[in-house]
Coordinates of C-alpha atoms and ligand atoms in Angstrom, one line a residue:
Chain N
X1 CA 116.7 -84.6 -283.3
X2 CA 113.7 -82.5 -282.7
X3 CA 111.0 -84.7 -282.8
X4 CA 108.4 -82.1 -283.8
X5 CA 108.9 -81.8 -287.2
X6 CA 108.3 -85.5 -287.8
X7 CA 104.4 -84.8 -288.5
X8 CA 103.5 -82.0 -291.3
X9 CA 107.7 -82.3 -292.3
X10 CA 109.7 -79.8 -293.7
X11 CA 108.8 -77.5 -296.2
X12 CA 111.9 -75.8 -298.6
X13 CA 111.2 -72.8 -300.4
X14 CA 113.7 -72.3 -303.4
X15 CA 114.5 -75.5 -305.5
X16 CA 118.7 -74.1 -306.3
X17 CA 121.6 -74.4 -304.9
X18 CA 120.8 -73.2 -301.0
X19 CA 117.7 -75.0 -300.6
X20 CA 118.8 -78.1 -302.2
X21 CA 122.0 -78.2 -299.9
X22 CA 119.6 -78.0 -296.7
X23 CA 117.8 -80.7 -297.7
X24 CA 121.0 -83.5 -298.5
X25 CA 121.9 -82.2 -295.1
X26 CA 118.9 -82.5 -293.6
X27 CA 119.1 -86.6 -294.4
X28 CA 122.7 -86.9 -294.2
X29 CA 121.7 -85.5 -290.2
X30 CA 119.0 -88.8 -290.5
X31 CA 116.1 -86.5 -291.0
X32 CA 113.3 -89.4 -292.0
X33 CA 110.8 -87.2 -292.2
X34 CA 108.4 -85.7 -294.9
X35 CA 110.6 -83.4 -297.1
X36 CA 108.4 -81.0 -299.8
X37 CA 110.4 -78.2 -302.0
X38 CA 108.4 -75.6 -303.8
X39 CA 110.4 -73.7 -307.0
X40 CA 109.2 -71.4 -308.8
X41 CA 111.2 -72.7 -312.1
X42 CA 110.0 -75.7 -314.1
X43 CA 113.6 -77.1 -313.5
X44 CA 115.2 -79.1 -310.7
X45 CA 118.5 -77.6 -309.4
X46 CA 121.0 -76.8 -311.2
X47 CA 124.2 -74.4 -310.9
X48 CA 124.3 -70.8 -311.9
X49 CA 128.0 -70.1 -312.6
X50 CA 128.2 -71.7 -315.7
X51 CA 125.0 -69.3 -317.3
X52 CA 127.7 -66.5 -317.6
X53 CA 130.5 -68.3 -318.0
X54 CA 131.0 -71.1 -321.0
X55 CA 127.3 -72.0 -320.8
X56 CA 126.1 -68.7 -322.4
X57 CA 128.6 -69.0 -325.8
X58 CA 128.8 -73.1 -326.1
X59 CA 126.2 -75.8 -326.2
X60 CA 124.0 -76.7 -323.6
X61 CA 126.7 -78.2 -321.4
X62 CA 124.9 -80.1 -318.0
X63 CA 124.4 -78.2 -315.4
X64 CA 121.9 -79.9 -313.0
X65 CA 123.1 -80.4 -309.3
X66 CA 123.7 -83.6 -308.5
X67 CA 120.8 -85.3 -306.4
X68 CA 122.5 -87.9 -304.0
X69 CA 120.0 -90.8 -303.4
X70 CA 117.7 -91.3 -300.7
X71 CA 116.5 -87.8 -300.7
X72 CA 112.9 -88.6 -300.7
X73 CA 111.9 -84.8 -301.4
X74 CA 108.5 -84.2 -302.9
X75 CA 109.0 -81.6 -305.3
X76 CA 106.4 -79.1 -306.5
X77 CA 108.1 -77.6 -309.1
X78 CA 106.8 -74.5 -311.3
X79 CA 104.9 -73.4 -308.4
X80 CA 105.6 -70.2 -306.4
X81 CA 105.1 -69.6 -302.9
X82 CA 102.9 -66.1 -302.2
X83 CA 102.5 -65.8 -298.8
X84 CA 103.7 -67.4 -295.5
X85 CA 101.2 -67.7 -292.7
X86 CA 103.2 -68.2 -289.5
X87 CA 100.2 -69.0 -287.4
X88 CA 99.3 -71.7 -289.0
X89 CA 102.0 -72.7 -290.2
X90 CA 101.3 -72.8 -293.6
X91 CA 103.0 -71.2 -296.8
X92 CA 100.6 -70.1 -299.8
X93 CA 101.2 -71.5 -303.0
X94 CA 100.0 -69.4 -306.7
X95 CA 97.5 -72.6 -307.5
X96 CA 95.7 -72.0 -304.4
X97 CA 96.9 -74.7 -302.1
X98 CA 98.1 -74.6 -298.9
X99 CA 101.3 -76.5 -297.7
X100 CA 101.2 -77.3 -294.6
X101 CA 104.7 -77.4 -292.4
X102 CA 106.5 -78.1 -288.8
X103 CA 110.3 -76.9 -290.0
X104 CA 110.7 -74.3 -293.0
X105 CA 113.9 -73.4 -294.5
X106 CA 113.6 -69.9 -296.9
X107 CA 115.9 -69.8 -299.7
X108 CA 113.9 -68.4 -302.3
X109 CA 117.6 -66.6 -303.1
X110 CA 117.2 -63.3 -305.8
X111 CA 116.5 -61.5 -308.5
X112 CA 118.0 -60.1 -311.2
X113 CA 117.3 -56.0 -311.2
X114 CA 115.1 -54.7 -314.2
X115 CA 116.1 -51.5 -315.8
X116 CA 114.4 -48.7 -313.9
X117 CA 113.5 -46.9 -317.4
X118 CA 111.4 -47.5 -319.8
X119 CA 112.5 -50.2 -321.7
X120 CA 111.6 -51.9 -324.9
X121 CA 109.5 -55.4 -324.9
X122 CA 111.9 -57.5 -327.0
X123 CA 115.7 -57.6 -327.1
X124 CA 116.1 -56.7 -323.3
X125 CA 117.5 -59.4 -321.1
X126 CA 118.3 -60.2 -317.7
X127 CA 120.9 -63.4 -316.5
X128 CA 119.5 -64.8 -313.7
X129 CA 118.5 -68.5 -314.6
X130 CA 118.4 -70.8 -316.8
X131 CA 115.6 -69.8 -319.5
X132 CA 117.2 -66.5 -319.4
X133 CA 120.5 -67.7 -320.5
X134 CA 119.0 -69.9 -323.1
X135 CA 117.0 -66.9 -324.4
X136 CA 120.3 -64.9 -323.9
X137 CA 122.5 -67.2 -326.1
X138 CA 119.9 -67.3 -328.8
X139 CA 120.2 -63.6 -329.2
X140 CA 123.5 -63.3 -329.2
X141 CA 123.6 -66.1 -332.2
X142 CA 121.0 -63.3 -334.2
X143 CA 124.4 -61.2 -334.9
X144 CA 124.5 -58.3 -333.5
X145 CA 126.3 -55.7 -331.0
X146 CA 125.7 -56.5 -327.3
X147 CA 125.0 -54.2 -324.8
X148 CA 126.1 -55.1 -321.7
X149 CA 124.4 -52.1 -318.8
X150 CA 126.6 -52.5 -315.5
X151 CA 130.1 -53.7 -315.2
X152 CA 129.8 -55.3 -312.0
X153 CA 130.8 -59.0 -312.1
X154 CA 127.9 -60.4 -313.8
X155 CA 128.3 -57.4 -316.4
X156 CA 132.0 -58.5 -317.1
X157 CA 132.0 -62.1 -317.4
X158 CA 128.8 -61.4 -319.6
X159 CA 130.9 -59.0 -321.8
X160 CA 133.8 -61.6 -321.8
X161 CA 131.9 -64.4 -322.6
X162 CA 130.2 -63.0 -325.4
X163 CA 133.3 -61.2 -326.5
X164 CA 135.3 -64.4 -326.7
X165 CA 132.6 -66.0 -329.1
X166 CA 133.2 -63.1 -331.7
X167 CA 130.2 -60.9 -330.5
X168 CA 131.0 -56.9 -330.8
X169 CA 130.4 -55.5 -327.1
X170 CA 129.8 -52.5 -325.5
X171 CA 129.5 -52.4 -321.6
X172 CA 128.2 -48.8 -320.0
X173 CA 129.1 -48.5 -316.2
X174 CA 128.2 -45.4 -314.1
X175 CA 131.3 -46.1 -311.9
X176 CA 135.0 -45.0 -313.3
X177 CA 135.8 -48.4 -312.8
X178 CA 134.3 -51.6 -313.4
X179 CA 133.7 -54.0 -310.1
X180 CA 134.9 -51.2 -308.3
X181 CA 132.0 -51.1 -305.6
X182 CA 133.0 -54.7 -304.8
X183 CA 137.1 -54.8 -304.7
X184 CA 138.2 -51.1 -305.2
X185 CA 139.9 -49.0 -307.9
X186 CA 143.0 -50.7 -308.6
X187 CA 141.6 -54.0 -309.0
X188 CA 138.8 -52.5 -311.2
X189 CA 141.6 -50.9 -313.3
X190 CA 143.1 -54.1 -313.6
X191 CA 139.7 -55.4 -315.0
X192 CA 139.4 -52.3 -317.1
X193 CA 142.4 -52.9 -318.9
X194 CA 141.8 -56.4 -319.9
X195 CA 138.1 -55.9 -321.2
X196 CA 140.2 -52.6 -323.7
X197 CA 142.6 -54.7 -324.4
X198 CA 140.4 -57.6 -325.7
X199 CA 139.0 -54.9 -327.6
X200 CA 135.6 -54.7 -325.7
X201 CA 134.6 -51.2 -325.9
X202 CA 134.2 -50.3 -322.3
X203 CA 132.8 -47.0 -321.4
X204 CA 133.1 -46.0 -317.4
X205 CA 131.7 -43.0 -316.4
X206 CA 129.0 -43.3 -318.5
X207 CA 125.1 -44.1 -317.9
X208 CA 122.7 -44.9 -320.6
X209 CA 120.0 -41.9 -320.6
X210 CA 117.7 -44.0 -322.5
X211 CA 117.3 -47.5 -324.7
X212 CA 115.5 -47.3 -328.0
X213 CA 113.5 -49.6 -330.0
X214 CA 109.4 -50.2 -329.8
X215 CA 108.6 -53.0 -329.3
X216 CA 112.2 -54.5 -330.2
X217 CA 115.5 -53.2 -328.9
X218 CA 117.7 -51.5 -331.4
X219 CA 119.9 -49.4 -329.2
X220 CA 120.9 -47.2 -326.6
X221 CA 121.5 -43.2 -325.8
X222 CA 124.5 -42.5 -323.6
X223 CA 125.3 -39.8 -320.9
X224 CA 128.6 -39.1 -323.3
X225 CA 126.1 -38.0 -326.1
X226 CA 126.4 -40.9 -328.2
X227 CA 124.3 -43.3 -329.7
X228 CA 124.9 -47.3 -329.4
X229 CA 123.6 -49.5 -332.2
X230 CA 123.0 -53.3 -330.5
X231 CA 121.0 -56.2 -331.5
X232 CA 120.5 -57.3 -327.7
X233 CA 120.9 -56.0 -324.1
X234 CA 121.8 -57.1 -321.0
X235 CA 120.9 -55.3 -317.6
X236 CA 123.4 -56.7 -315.3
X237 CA 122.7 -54.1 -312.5
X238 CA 122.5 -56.7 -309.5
X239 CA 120.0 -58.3 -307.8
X240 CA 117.6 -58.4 -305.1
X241 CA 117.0 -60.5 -302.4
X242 CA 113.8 -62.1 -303.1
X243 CA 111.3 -61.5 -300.2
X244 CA 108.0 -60.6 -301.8
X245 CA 106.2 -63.1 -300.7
X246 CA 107.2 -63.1 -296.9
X247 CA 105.6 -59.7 -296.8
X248 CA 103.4 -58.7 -294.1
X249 CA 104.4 -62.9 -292.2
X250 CA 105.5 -61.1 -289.6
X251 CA 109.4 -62.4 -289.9
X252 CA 111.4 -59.2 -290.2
X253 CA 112.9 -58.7 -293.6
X254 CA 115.5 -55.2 -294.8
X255 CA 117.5 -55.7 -297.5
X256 CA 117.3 -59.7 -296.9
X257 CA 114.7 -62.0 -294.7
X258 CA 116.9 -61.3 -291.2
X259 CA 118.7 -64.1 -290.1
X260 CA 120.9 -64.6 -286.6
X261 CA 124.5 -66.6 -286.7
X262 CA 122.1 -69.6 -286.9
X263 CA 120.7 -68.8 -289.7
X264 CA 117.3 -68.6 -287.6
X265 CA 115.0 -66.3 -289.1
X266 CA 114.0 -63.6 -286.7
X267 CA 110.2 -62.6 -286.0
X268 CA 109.8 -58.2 -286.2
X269 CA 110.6 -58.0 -282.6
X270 CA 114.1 -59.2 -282.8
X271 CA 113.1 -63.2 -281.4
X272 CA 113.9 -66.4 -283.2
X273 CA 110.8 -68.2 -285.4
X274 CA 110.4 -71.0 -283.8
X275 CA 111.3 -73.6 -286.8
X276 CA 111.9 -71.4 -289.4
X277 CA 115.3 -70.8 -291.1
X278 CA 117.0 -69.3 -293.9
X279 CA 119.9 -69.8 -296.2
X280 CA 121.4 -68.0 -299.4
X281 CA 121.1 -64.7 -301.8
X282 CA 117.6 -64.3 -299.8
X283 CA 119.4 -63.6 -296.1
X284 CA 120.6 -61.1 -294.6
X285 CA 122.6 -61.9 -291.7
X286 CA 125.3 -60.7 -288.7
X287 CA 129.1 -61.5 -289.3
X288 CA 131.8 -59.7 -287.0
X289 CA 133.6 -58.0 -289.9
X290 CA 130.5 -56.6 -291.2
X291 CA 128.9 -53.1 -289.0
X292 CA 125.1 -52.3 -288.6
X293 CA 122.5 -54.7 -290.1
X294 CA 125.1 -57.4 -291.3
X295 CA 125.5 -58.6 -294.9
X296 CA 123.6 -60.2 -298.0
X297 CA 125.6 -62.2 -300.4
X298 CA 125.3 -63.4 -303.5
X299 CA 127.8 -65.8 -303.6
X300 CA 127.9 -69.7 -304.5
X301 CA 129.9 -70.9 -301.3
X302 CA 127.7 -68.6 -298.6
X303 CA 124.8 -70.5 -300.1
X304 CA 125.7 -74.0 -299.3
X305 CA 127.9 -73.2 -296.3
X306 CA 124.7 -71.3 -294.8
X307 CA 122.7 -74.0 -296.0
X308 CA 124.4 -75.8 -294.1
X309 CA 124.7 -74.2 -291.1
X310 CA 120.5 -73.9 -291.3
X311 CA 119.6 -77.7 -291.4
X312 CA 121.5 -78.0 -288.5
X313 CA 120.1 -75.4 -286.6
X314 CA 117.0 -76.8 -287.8
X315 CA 117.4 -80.3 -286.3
X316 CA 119.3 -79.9 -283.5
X317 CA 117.6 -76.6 -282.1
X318 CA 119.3 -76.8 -278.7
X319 CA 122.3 -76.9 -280.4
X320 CA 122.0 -74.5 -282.8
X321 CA 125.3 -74.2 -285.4
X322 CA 127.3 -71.3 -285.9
X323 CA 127.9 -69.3 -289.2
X324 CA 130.6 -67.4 -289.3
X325 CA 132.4 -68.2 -292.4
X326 CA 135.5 -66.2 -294.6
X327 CA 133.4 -65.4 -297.6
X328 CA 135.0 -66.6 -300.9
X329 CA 133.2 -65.8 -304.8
X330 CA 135.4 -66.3 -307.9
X331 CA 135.1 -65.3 -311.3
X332 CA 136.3 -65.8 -314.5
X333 CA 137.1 -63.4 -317.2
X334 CA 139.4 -63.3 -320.6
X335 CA 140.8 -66.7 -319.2
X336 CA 141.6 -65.1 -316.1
X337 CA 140.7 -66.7 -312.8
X338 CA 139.8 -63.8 -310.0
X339 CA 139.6 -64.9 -306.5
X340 CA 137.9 -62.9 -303.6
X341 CA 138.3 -64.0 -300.3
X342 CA 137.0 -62.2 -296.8
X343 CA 135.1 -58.8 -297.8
X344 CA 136.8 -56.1 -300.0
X345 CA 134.3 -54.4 -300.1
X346 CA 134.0 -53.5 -296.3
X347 CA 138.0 -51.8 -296.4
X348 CA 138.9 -48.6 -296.0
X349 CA 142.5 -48.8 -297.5
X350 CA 143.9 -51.5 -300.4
X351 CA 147.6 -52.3 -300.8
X352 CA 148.2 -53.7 -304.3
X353 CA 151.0 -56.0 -303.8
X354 CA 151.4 -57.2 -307.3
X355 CA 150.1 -55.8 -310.5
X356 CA 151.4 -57.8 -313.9
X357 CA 148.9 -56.9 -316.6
X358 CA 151.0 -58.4 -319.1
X359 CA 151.1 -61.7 -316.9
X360 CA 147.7 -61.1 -316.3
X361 CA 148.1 -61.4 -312.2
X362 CA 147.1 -59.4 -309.3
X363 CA 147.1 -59.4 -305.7
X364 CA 145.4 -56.8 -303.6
X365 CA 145.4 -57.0 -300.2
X366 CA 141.9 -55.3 -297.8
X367 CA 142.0 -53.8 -294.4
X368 CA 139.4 -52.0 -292.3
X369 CA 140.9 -50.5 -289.6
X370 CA 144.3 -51.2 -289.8
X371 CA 143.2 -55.1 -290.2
X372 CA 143.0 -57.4 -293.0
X373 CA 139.7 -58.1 -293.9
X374 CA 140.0 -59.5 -297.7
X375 CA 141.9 -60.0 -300.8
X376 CA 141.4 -60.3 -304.3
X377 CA 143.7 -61.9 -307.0
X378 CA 144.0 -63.1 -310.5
X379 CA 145.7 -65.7 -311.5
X380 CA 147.2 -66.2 -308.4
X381 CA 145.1 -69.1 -306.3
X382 CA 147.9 -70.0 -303.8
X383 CA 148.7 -66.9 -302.4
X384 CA 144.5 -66.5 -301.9
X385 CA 144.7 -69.7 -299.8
X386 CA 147.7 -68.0 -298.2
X387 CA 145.2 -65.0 -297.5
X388 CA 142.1 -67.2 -296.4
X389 CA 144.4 -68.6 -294.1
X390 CA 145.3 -65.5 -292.3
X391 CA 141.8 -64.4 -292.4
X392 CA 140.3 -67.3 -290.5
X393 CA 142.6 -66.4 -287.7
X394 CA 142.0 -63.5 -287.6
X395 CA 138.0 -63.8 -287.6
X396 CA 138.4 -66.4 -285.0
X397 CA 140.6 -63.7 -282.6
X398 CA 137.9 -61.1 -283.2
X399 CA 135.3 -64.0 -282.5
X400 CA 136.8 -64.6 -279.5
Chain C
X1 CA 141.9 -97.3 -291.8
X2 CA 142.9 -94.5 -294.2
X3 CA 140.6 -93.2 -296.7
X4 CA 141.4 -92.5 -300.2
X5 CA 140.9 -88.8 -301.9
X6 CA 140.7 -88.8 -305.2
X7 CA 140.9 -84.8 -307.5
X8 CA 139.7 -85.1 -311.0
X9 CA 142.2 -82.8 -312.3
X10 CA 140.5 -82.7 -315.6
X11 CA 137.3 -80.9 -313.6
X12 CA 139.5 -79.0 -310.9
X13 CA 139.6 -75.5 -311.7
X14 CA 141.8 -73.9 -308.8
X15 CA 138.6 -72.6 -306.6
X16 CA 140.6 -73.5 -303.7
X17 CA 137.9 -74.6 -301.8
X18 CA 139.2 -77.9 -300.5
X19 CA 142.4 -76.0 -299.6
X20 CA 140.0 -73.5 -297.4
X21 CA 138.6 -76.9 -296.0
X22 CA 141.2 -79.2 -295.5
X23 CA 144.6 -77.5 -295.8
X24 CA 146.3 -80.3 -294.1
X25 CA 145.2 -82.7 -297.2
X26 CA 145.2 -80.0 -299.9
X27 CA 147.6 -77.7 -301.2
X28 CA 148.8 -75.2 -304.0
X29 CA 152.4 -75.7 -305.4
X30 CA 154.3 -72.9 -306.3
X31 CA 153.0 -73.1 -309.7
X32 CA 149.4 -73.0 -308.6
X33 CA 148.5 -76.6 -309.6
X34 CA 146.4 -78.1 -306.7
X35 CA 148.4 -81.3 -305.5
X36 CA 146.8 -83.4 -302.2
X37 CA 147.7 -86.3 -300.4
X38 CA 146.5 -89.1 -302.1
X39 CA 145.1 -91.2 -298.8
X40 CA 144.3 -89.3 -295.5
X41 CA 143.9 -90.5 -291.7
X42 CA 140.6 -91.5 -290.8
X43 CA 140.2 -88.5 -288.7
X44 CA 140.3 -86.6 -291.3
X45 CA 137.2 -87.4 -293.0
X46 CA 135.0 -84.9 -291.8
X47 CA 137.5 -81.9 -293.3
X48 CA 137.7 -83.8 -296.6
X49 CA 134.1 -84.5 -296.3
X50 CA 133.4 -80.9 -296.1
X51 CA 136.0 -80.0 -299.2
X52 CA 134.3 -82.5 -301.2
X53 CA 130.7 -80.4 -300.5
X54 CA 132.4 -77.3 -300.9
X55 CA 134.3 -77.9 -304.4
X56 CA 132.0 -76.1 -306.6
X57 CA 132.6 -78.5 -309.3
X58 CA 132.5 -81.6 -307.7
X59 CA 136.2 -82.7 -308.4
X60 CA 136.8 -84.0 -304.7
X61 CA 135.6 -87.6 -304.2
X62 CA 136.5 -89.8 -300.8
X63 CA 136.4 -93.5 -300.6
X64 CA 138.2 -96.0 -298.3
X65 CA 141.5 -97.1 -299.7
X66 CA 140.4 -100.9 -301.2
X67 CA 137.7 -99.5 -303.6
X68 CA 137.8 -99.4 -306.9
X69 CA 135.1 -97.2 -307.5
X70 CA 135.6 -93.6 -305.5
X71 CA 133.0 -91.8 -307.1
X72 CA 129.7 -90.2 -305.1
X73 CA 132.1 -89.3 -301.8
X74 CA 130.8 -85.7 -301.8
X75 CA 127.3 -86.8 -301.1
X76 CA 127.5 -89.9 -299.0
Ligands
FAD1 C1 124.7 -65.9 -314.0 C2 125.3 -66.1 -312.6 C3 126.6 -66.4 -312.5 C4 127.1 -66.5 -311.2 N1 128.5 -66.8 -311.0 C5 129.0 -67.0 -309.8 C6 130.4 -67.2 -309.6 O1 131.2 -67.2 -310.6 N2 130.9 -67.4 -308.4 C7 130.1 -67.4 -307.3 O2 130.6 -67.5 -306.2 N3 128.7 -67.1 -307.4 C8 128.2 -66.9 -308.6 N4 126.9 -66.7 -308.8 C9 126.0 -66.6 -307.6 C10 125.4 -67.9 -307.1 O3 124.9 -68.6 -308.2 C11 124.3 -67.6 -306.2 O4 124.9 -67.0 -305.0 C12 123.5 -68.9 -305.8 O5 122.8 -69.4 -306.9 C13 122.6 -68.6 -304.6 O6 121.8 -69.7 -304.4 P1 120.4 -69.6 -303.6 O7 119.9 -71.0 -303.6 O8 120.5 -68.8 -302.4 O9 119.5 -68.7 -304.6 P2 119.1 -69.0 -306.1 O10 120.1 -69.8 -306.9 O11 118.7 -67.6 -306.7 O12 117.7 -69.8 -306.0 C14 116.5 -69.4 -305.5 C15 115.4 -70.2 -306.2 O13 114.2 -69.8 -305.5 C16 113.2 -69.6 -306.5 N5 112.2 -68.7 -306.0 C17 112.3 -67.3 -305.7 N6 111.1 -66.9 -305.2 C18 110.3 -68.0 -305.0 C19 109.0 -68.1 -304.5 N7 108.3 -67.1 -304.0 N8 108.5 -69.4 -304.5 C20 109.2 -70.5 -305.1 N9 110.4 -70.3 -305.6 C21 111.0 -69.1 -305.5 C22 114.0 -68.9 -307.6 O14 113.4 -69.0 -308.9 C23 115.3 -69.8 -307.6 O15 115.0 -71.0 -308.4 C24 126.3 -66.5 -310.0 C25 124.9 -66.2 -310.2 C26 124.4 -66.0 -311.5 C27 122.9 -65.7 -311.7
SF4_2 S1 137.8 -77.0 -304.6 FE1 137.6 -78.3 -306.4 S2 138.1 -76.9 -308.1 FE2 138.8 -76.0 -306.2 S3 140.9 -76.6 -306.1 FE3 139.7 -78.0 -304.9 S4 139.3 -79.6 -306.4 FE4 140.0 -78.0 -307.6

């Protein structure tokens, strides 16, 4: 183990899912060392699924992360980091003080997108965390239409949550297809179809021009010409990796703080920080399947598995670990369990190789080049552990 | 020694995860119900190890074969 990090100890940034994974690594490694994690939410960790899933229609079912004993972590909770000072090793926190630090692990993950017009003080939301779901869930108890903006897969479950606890929906997506930017046309029909035929009034194609209300929400103006009456929105038009406050630190961050295969954050010139590594939503990072600057993704098993893959790099930094994983995300809609495995979304070509909307199943098959590089399925979990199979092997040939 | 894996079904929701992890251990039937060997060699721990992190609901627990209790595998 490194010995330098014994002294000022390690510092987490981001108390959820990524950073919380580093640090049960971290001792499970027999790190002894100080351990401090700074969150910018009052709460301890606790899993996102759930927030658009059962969580956002039942009661407050329990949704804290387990925290194994002996974790020793100091927490400063409700306190958000604001700048990183790489010199002296030391990250900024909004009270003022300065926390000092010989390893740092970044998982500050992201942020849900705000609508980018004007948009009226009261009746708006966002579903990122916690308090937002909460406040989300009380609205949708008010009565009232909901207005879902995006059809992505934040935007669906949202929709069929709602919908299954008797709230009227409308969901307005730009695309023709819902999901389509993230497994294609057929599979977004597929979607499609079950949000028309649960009677969710869908409408691709279709932006809203402008929402109306001041200061409360009351509605929304379409591209089509028409006029939605809703008692609540939500903007479910993705998220952003949040790297505000590593601006001007000197670690390079595009679209994500830029890891390696380590998950070692990399200084502007293209080199390692010494110590410093990142994990989650917040990274963006190479992987053979993906071309140029490499992927961010904001999926529950790339956090942890990253996470992973970061304390040991951390520890062990002769021996750095390798990430290279076959993505995986799921969702769950109308009762219908999707599964996504590798990276539909990087394919050039789709082959649907079984689409039963009356049994609710679907299997469509990615490739990039003549090679498989994902598939996506309802309803049909073996034949995705067939797929994640054959993806491994082949990741591992183009590995070499 | 053998260890013990223990799936609480009533949790599991088909994620797959601990198939991805330890295929040898975990499976799909042909009706998509999750079925798993219900003790493993010793040298598979580290796989099952890693499904137990991996399950995102926490269904996967490990223990060694003579205890009662086989709850809290994931993190140990
Ligand atoms: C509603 C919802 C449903 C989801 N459903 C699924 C699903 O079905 N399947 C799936 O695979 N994935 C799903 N995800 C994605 C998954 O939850 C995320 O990928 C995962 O939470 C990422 O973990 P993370 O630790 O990287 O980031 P986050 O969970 O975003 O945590 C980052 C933490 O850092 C904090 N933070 C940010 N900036 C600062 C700062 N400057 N200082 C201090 N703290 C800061 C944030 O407030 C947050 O607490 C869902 C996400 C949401 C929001
Ligand atoms: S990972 Fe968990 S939820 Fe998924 S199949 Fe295995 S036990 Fe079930």
């Amino acid at each position: 183990m490194s010995q330098g990090l014994q002294g000022a100890g390690i510092l987490v940034v981001g108390a959820s899912l990524a950073g919380l994974r580093a640090c049960v690594v971290l001792r499970e490694l027999g790190y002894d060392g100080r351990l401090t994690v700074v969150g910018d939410e009052p709460h301890l960790p606790y899993d996102r699924p759930p927030l658009s899933k059962g969580f956002l229609v039942n009661q407050d079912e329990d949704v804290r992360l387990p925290l194994p004993d002996g974790l020793d972590i100091d927490w400063r909770l409700g306190r958000r980091a604001r700048a990183l000072d790489l010199g002296a090793r030391t990250v900024e926190v909004d009270d003022g003080t300065l926390l000092p630090f010989a390893g740092l692990v970044i998982a500050t993950g992201s942020t849900a997108r705000r609508w980018p017009g004007p948009t009226p003080a009261v009746g708006v939301h966002v579903l990122r965390g916690l308090d937002d779901a909460r406040a989300l869930r009380t609205a949708l108890r008010r009565g009232g239409r909901l207005l879902v903006l995006g059809a992505g897969f934040l935007g669906s479950e949202v929709a069929a949550s709602a919908h299954g606890a008797g709230v009227p929906v409308t969901v307005v997506e730009p695309e023709p297809q819902p999901m389509r930017r993230a497994v294609g046309e057929a599979a977004g029909a597929f979607v499609a179809a079950l949000h028309r035929r649960a009677g969710v009034d869908l409408r691709t194609s279709t932006t809203a021009v402008s929402l109306i209300g001041d200061p409360t929400f009351t509605g929304a103006r379409l591209s089509d010409g028409t006029e939605v009456r809703a008692g609540a929105a939500v903007v479910a038009v993705g998220a952003a990796p949040s790297t505000d406050w590593l601006a001007g630190s000197g670690l390079r961050v595009a679209g994500g703080v830029v890891c390696d295969h380590h998950a070692r954050v990399l200084l502007e010139d293209g080199t390692p920080a010494p110590a410093v590594v990142a994990a989650g939503d917040v990274t963006r990072w190479p992987h053979p399947w993906a071309p140029g600057p490499g992927l961010t993704l904001g999926h529950w098993s790339h956090a942890t598995e990253q996470a992973d893959t970061a304390a040991r790099s951390l520890l062990r930094p002769q021996i750095p670990a390798v990430y290279r994983p076959v993505p995986s995300f799921w969702s769950d809609q109308y009762g219908v369990r999707f599964r996504s495995v590798g990276l539909p979304a990087l394919a050039d070509s789709a082959e649907v190789r079984e689409n039963d909307p009356d049994a609710r199943r679907l299997d469509v098959a990615y490739y990039r080049q003549g090679r498989l590089v994902g598939a996506f399925t309802a309803n049909r979990v073996g034949r995705t552990a067939a797929y994640r199979a054959r993806l491994a092997t082949e990741l591992h040939e183009l590995a070499g | 020694m053998n260890m013990r894996v223990h799936v609480d079904m009533e949790l599991c929701q088909s994620h797959g995860q601990c198939v991805f992890a330890a295929p040898a251990v975990f499976s799909f039937d042909e009706d998509d119900n999750l079925v798993h060997q219900e003790t493993a060699a010793e040298s598979m721990r580290e796989a099952v190890v890693r499904a137990a992190a991996a399950c995102p609901v926490r269904a996967v627990h490990v223990g060694p074969p003579d205890e009662g209790d086989v709850s809290g595998g994931a993190a140990a």
